[in-house]
Coordinates of C-alpha atoms and ligand atoms in Angstrom, one line a residue:
M1 CA -3.3 21.2 30.2
A2 CA -0.9 20.0 27.4
K3 CA -2.4 17.3 25.2
E4 CA -1.0 13.8 25.5
P5 CA 1.0 12.6 22.5
T6 CA -1.1 10.5 20.1
P7 CA -0.1 6.8 20.4
C8 CA 0.8 5.2 17.1
T9 CA 1.8 1.6 16.4
I10 CA 3.7 0.9 13.2
V11 CA 4.1 -2.6 11.9
G12 CA 7.5 -3.5 10.5
Q13 CA 10.7 -1.7 9.6
G14 CA 10.4 -2.1 5.9
A15 CA 10.7 0.7 3.4
V16 CA 7.3 2.3 4.0
G17 CA 7.3 1.4 7.7
S18 CA 10.6 3.3 8.2
F19 CA 9.3 6.2 6.1
L20 CA 6.3 6.5 8.5
T21 CA 8.6 6.2 11.5
F22 CA 10.8 9.0 10.2
Y23 CA 8.0 11.5 9.5
L24 CA 6.0 10.6 12.6
S25 CA 8.9 10.9 15.0
Q26 CA 7.4 14.1 16.5
P27 CA 6.8 15.3 20.0
S28 CA 3.1 15.0 19.4
C29 CA 3.3 11.2 18.5
K30 CA 4.2 8.3 20.8
L31 CA 5.5 5.7 18.4
N32 CA 5.6 1.9 19.0
V33 CA 7.3 -0.2 16.3
V34 CA 6.3 -3.9 16.0
T35 CA 8.7 -6.3 14.3
R36 CA 8.4 -10.1 13.9
Q37 CA 11.5 -10.8 16.0
G38 CA 10.5 -8.3 18.7
L39 CA 13.7 -6.3 18.4
T40 CA 14.0 -3.1 16.3
E41 CA 17.0 -2.3 14.2
V42 CA 18.7 1.1 13.8
I43 CA 17.6 2.5 10.4
H44 CA 19.7 4.9 8.5
F45 CA 17.0 7.1 6.8
I46 CA 17.9 9.4 3.9
D47 CA 15.2 11.9 2.9
T48 CA 14.7 13.5 -0.6
Q49 CA 17.1 16.4 0.3
K50 CA 19.8 13.7 1.0
V51 CA 19.7 14.6 4.7
S52 CA 20.3 11.4 6.8
V53 CA 19.0 10.5 10.2
D54 CA 19.4 7.4 12.3
L55 CA 16.1 6.1 13.6
H56 CA 16.2 4.2 16.9
P57 CA 12.6 3.1 17.4
Q58 CA 11.7 1.7 20.8
P59 CA 10.8 -2.0 20.6
Y60 CA 7.1 -2.8 20.8
N61 CA 5.6 -2.7 24.3
F62 CA 2.9 -5.4 24.4
D63 CA 1.3 -3.8 27.5
V64 CA 0.2 -0.7 25.5
E65 CA -3.3 -0.6 24.1
I66 CA -3.3 0.3 20.4
S67 CA -5.3 3.4 19.4
N68 CA -3.8 3.8 15.9
L69 CA -2.4 0.8 14.0
L70 CA -0.5 1.6 10.9
L71 CA 0.0 -1.4 8.6
P72 CA 2.7 -0.7 6.0
T73 CA 3.3 -4.4 5.1
K74 CA 3.0 -6.3 1.8
A75 CA -0.7 -7.0 1.1
Y76 CA -0.3 -10.7 1.8
D77 CA 1.0 -10.0 5.3
I78 CA -1.8 -7.6 6.3
H79 CA -4.3 -10.2 7.6
S80 CA -1.8 -12.1 9.8
A81 CA -0.3 -8.9 11.2
F82 CA -3.7 -7.6 12.0
K83 CA -4.8 -10.9 13.7
H84 CA -1.6 -10.9 15.8
L85 CA -2.3 -7.4 17.1
Q86 CA -6.1 -7.5 17.3
P87 CA -6.2 -8.5 21.0
K88 CA -4.3 -5.3 21.8
L89 CA -6.6 -2.9 19.8
A90 CA -8.7 -0.3 21.6
N91 CA -12.4 -0.6 21.1
N92 CA -12.3 2.7 19.1
A93 CA -8.9 2.0 17.3
N94 CA -8.1 3.3 13.9
I95 CA -6.5 0.8 11.5
I96 CA -4.7 2.2 8.5
L97 CA -3.6 0.1 5.5
F98 CA -0.7 1.4 3.3
N99 CA -0.3 -1.5 0.9
N100 CA -0.4 -1.6 -2.8
G101 CA -3.1 -3.8 -4.4
M102 CA -6.6 -4.4 -3.3
G103 CA -8.5 -7.1 -1.3
C104 CA -7.2 -6.3 2.2
I105 CA -10.2 -4.2 3.0
E106 CA -12.4 -7.2 2.4
E107 CA -10.1 -9.4 4.6
I108 CA -10.0 -7.0 7.6
T109 CA -13.6 -5.6 7.5
P110 CA -15.3 -8.7 9.1
L111 CA -12.7 -8.6 11.9
L112 CA -13.4 -5.0 13.0
G113 CA -15.1 -4.2 16.3
P114 CA -18.3 -2.0 16.0
K115 CA -16.4 1.2 17.0
Q116 CA -13.2 0.5 15.1
R117 CA -12.4 2.5 12.0
L118 CA -10.6 1.1 8.9
L119 CA -8.8 3.6 6.7
A120 CA -6.9 2.9 3.5
A121 CA -4.1 4.9 1.9
S122 CA -2.8 5.1 -1.6
V123 CA 0.9 5.9 -1.5
T124 CA 2.8 7.3 -4.5
H125 CA 6.1 8.2 -2.7
G126 CA 9.1 6.1 -3.7
V127 CA 11.0 4.4 -0.8
L128 CA 13.8 2.0 -1.1
K129 CA 15.2 -0.3 1.6
Q130 CA 18.7 -1.7 1.2
A131 CA 20.0 -3.5 4.3
S132 CA 19.5 -1.0 7.1
N133 CA 19.4 2.0 4.8
V134 CA 16.1 3.4 3.8
I135 CA 16.0 6.1 1.0
H136 CA 13.1 8.3 0.2
T137 CA 13.8 8.2 -3.5
G138 CA 10.8 9.9 -5.0
Q139 CA 8.5 12.7 -3.7
G140 CA 4.9 11.6 -4.2
A141 CA 1.7 11.8 -2.2
I142 CA -0.5 9.9 0.2
Y143 CA -4.2 9.9 -0.2
Y144 CA -6.2 8.2 2.5
G145 CA -9.8 7.9 3.5
D146 CA -12.3 6.1 5.7
V147 CA -13.4 2.7 4.3
T148 CA -15.3 1.5 7.3
P149 CA -18.6 0.0 6.2
N150 CA -21.8 0.9 8.1
K151 CA -20.0 3.6 10.2
K152 CA -21.8 4.4 13.4
S153 CA -21.3 7.8 14.9
D154 CA -19.7 7.7 18.3
P155 CA -18.1 10.7 20.1
L156 CA -15.1 8.7 21.3
S157 CA -14.4 7.2 17.9
A158 CA -14.8 10.7 16.3
D159 CA -12.2 12.1 18.8
T160 CA -9.6 9.3 18.1
L161 CA -10.2 9.7 14.3
A162 CA -9.6 13.5 14.6
D163 CA -6.3 12.8 16.5
C164 CA -5.3 10.3 13.8
D165 CA -6.0 12.9 11.1
T166 CA -3.9 15.5 12.9
M167 CA -1.0 12.9 13.3
L168 CA -1.1 12.0 9.6
K169 CA -0.6 15.6 8.6
H170 CA 3.1 15.1 9.5
L171 CA 3.5 12.8 6.5
P172 CA 4.6 14.6 3.3
N173 CA 1.8 15.5 0.9
C174 CA -0.7 13.6 2.8
Q175 CA -4.4 14.4 2.2
K176 CA -7.6 12.9 3.5
V177 CA -10.0 12.3 0.6
K178 CA -13.6 11.3 0.2
N179 CA -13.1 9.4 -3.0
I180 CA -10.4 7.0 -1.7
E181 CA -12.1 4.0 -3.4
Y182 CA -11.5 5.7 -6.8
R183 CA -7.9 6.4 -5.8
L184 CA -7.3 2.8 -4.8
W185 CA -8.7 1.5 -8.1
Q186 CA -6.7 4.0 -10.1
K187 CA -3.5 2.8 -8.4
L188 CA -4.6 -0.8 -9.0
A189 CA -4.8 -0.1 -12.7
I190 CA -1.3 1.5 -12.7
N191 CA 0.2 -1.5 -10.8
A192 CA -1.7 -4.0 -12.9
C193 CA 0.0 -2.7 -16.1
I194 CA 3.5 -1.7 -14.9
N195 CA 4.3 -4.3 -12.3
P196 CA 3.8 -7.6 -14.2
I197 CA 5.3 -6.3 -17.4
T198 CA 8.4 -5.1 -15.7
A199 CA 8.6 -8.1 -13.4
L200 CA 8.3 -10.7 -16.2
N201 CA 10.7 -8.9 -18.5
Q202 CA 13.1 -7.7 -15.8
Q203 CA 13.1 -4.2 -17.2
Q204 CA 12.8 -0.6 -15.8
N205 CA 9.4 1.1 -15.6
R206 CA 10.0 3.1 -18.8
S207 CA 10.0 -0.2 -20.8
V208 CA 6.2 -0.1 -20.5
L209 CA 6.2 2.8 -23.0
D210 CA 7.5 0.5 -25.7
K211 CA 5.0 0.0 -28.5
H212 CA 5.5 -3.7 -28.1
Y213 CA 3.3 -3.6 -24.9
Y214 CA 0.5 -1.3 -26.2
E215 CA -1.8 -4.2 -27.0
L216 CA -1.2 -5.9 -23.7
I217 CA -1.8 -2.7 -21.7
N218 CA -5.0 -2.0 -23.7
D219 CA -6.3 -5.5 -22.9
I220 CA -5.4 -5.2 -19.1
L221 CA -7.2 -1.9 -18.9
N222 CA -10.1 -3.1 -21.0
E223 CA -10.8 -5.9 -18.5
F224 CA -10.3 -3.4 -15.6
C225 CA -12.8 -0.9 -17.1
Q226 CA -15.5 -3.6 -17.6
I227 CA -15.2 -4.4 -13.9
T228 CA -15.2 -0.8 -12.6
H229 CA -18.1 0.0 -14.9
A230 CA -20.1 -2.9 -13.4
I231 CA -19.5 -1.6 -9.9
H232 CA -20.5 2.0 -11.0
L233 CA -17.0 3.5 -10.8
D234 CA -16.5 5.6 -13.8
F235 CA -13.0 5.4 -15.4
D236 CA -12.5 6.8 -18.8
F237 CA -10.3 4.3 -20.7
N238 CA -8.2 6.9 -22.5
T239 CA -7.6 9.0 -19.4
L240 CA -6.6 5.8 -17.5
L241 CA -4.2 4.8 -20.3
S242 CA -2.6 8.2 -20.3
T243 CA -2.2 8.0 -16.5
V244 CA -0.5 4.6 -16.7
L245 CA 1.9 5.9 -19.4
E246 CA 2.6 9.1 -17.4
V247 CA 3.5 7.1 -14.3
A248 CA 5.7 4.7 -16.4
K249 CA 7.5 7.8 -17.8
A250 CA 7.8 9.7 -14.4
T251 CA 9.2 6.6 -12.7
G252 CA 11.0 5.4 -15.8
E253 CA 14.4 4.9 -14.1
N254 CA 12.9 2.8 -11.3
F255 CA 12.3 -0.9 -11.1
S256 CA 8.8 -1.6 -10.0
S257 CA 8.2 -3.4 -6.6
M258 CA 7.2 -6.6 -8.4
N259 CA 10.3 -6.4 -10.6
R260 CA 12.4 -6.2 -7.4
D261 CA 10.4 -9.0 -5.7
V262 CA 11.1 -11.3 -8.7
Y263 CA 14.7 -10.2 -8.9
N264 CA 15.2 -10.8 -5.1
K265 CA 13.3 -14.1 -5.3
R266 CA 10.6 -12.9 -2.9
R267 CA 6.9 -13.4 -3.1
T268 CA 5.1 -10.8 -5.2
E269 CA 1.8 -9.0 -4.6
I270 CA 0.3 -10.4 -7.9
D271 CA -2.7 -11.9 -6.1
Y272 CA -3.7 -8.5 -4.8
I273 CA -3.1 -6.7 -8.1
N274 CA -4.0 -8.6 -11.3
G275 CA -5.3 -11.4 -9.1
Y276 CA -7.8 -8.9 -7.6
I277 CA -9.1 -8.0 -11.1
V278 CA -9.5 -11.7 -11.8
K279 CA -11.4 -12.3 -8.5
K280 CA -13.7 -9.4 -9.1
G281 CA -14.3 -10.7 -12.7
Q282 CA -15.3 -14.1 -11.3
E283 CA -17.8 -12.4 -8.8
L284 CA -19.3 -10.3 -11.6
A285 CA -19.2 -12.9 -14.3
I286 CA -16.8 -10.8 -16.4
K287 CA -14.1 -12.7 -18.3
T288 CA -10.5 -11.5 -17.5
P289 CA -8.3 -13.8 -19.6
V290 CA -5.4 -11.4 -20.0
N291 CA -5.1 -10.6 -16.3
Q292 CA -5.5 -14.3 -15.5
Q293 CA -2.6 -15.1 -17.9
L294 CA -0.4 -12.5 -16.2
V295 CA -1.2 -13.9 -12.8
A296 CA -0.2 -17.4 -14.0
Q297 CA 3.0 -16.1 -15.6
V298 CA 4.1 -14.3 -12.5
K299 CA 3.3 -17.2 -10.3
N300 CA 5.3 -19.5 -12.6
V301 CA 8.3 -17.2 -12.2
E302 CA 7.7 -17.1 -8.4
N303 CA 7.6 -20.9 -8.2
R304 CA 10.8 -21.3 -10.1
V305 CA 12.8 -19.6 -7.3
Ligands
NDP1 N1 8.4 1.0 -1.2 C1 7.7 1.8 -1.9 O1 8.2 2.8 -2.5 C2 6.2 1.7 -1.9 C3 5.5 0.6 -1.4 N2 4.2 0.5 -1.4 C4 3.5 -0.6 -0.9 O2 3.6 -0.6 0.6 C5 3.6 -1.9 1.1 C6 4.9 -2.1 1.9 O3 6.0 -2.0 1.0 P1 7.5 -1.9 1.5 O4 7.7 -1.1 2.7 O5 8.3 -1.6 0.2 O6 7.8 -3.5 1.8 P2 8.9 -4.1 2.7 O7 9.0 -5.5 2.3 O8 10.1 -3.2 2.6 O9 8.4 -4.0 4.2 C7 7.4 -4.8 4.7 C8 7.7 -5.0 6.2 O10 6.6 -5.5 6.8 C9 7.1 -6.4 7.9 N3 6.1 -7.3 8.4 C10 5.2 -8.1 7.7 N4 4.4 -8.7 8.5 C11 4.8 -8.4 9.8 C12 4.3 -8.7 11.1 N5 3.3 -9.6 11.3 N6 4.9 -8.1 12.1 C13 5.9 -7.2 12.0 N7 6.4 -6.9 10.8 C14 5.8 -7.4 9.7 C15 8.2 -7.1 7.1 O11 9.1 -7.7 8.1 P3 10.1 -8.9 7.7 O12 11.3 -8.2 7.3 O13 10.1 -9.6 9.0 O14 9.5 -9.7 6.6 C16 8.9 -6.0 6.4 O15 9.9 -5.3 7.1 C17 3.5 -2.9 -0.1 O16 2.2 -3.2 -0.3 C18 4.1 -2.0 -1.3 O17 3.6 -2.4 -2.5 C19 3.4 1.5 -1.9 C20 4.0 2.6 -2.5 C21 5.4 2.8 -2.5
KPL2 C1 3.9 3.1 -9.3 C2 4.9 1.9 -9.3 C3 4.7 1.1 -10.5 C4 6.2 2.6 -9.3 O1 7.3 1.7 -9.4 C5 4.6 1.1 -8.0 O2 3.7 1.4 -7.3 C6 5.3 -0.1 -7.8 O3 6.5 -0.3 -8.2 O4 4.7 -1.0 -7.1

């Protein structure tokens, strides 16, 4: 007997949400797209080969139980989007976070049912949304892993998780990894350096390579490494510094997401990026004055708009 398509609910038609909709539009997946207004828009999606396709996702059907919930929203919207859809989640649902920054795992974990699984992804693809056009601007990768605390083995949960893993194989360069925590912290370090610098100075990512910012980057990463050391995650300072500079170079022509948020007078994800380093510092009694200062500066710019 042919296998039923895997049901998959995607929240929002933003850049990453449309990217997921494009790559998961497969006969083996049954997509449901949730928007705040209830109506879906036609998205003109352009892939890295410049091939364009119009996406006509079905509006969300509230009668459907959610087995796989994909949350590609800004970090500050994850909690409310989850709460809104929580009543529709299957007992053994998989919930997958695609946001930048950290802190959402802590927000969602207490809300999980005993058989629900929480997965987190680190995305390095570049995707740009301009009006109804979504462009896959840069080929990157997706690393994801299970971050459910105190997992209990359950045959039904294991089956839905296996279906979810099969479904996610349709995404470009998508790999399940055991060390997802390490990947998430590494991406946090990259964003903690590139995003506020490029947002406050309204410059492209390559500007981070300017000698002028070396001391600031050193200070951001120094505070970061004290925290990761305290939680027994080993990051070598020099390797991390090289990674940040390599990403700034490789994405040099781009404007970071925080740069665009400030430019477009939108809320930034600062609370979940440098703000998360500050929060962890407070919990661990580690001083983080440089990250604290950056949070204050970015919030100051946000409040001016
Ligand atoms: N774009 C990129 O290249 C990359 C982005 N990321 C990260 O991925 C995350 C998403 O980024 P991106 O796609 O660019 O952001 P966008 O702002 O383009 O998209 C977010 C979407 O989420 C929707 N949304 C929020 N809450 C709800 C809700 N409750 N119900 C329905 N829809 C909702 C928003 O809808 P509305 O329009 O109504 O506000 C919006 O369409 C961020 O954390 C970002 O940092 C990571 C790597 C690369
Ligand atoms: C890696 C980087 C900095 C690329 O622009 C990014 O993730 C962002 O802009 O948020």
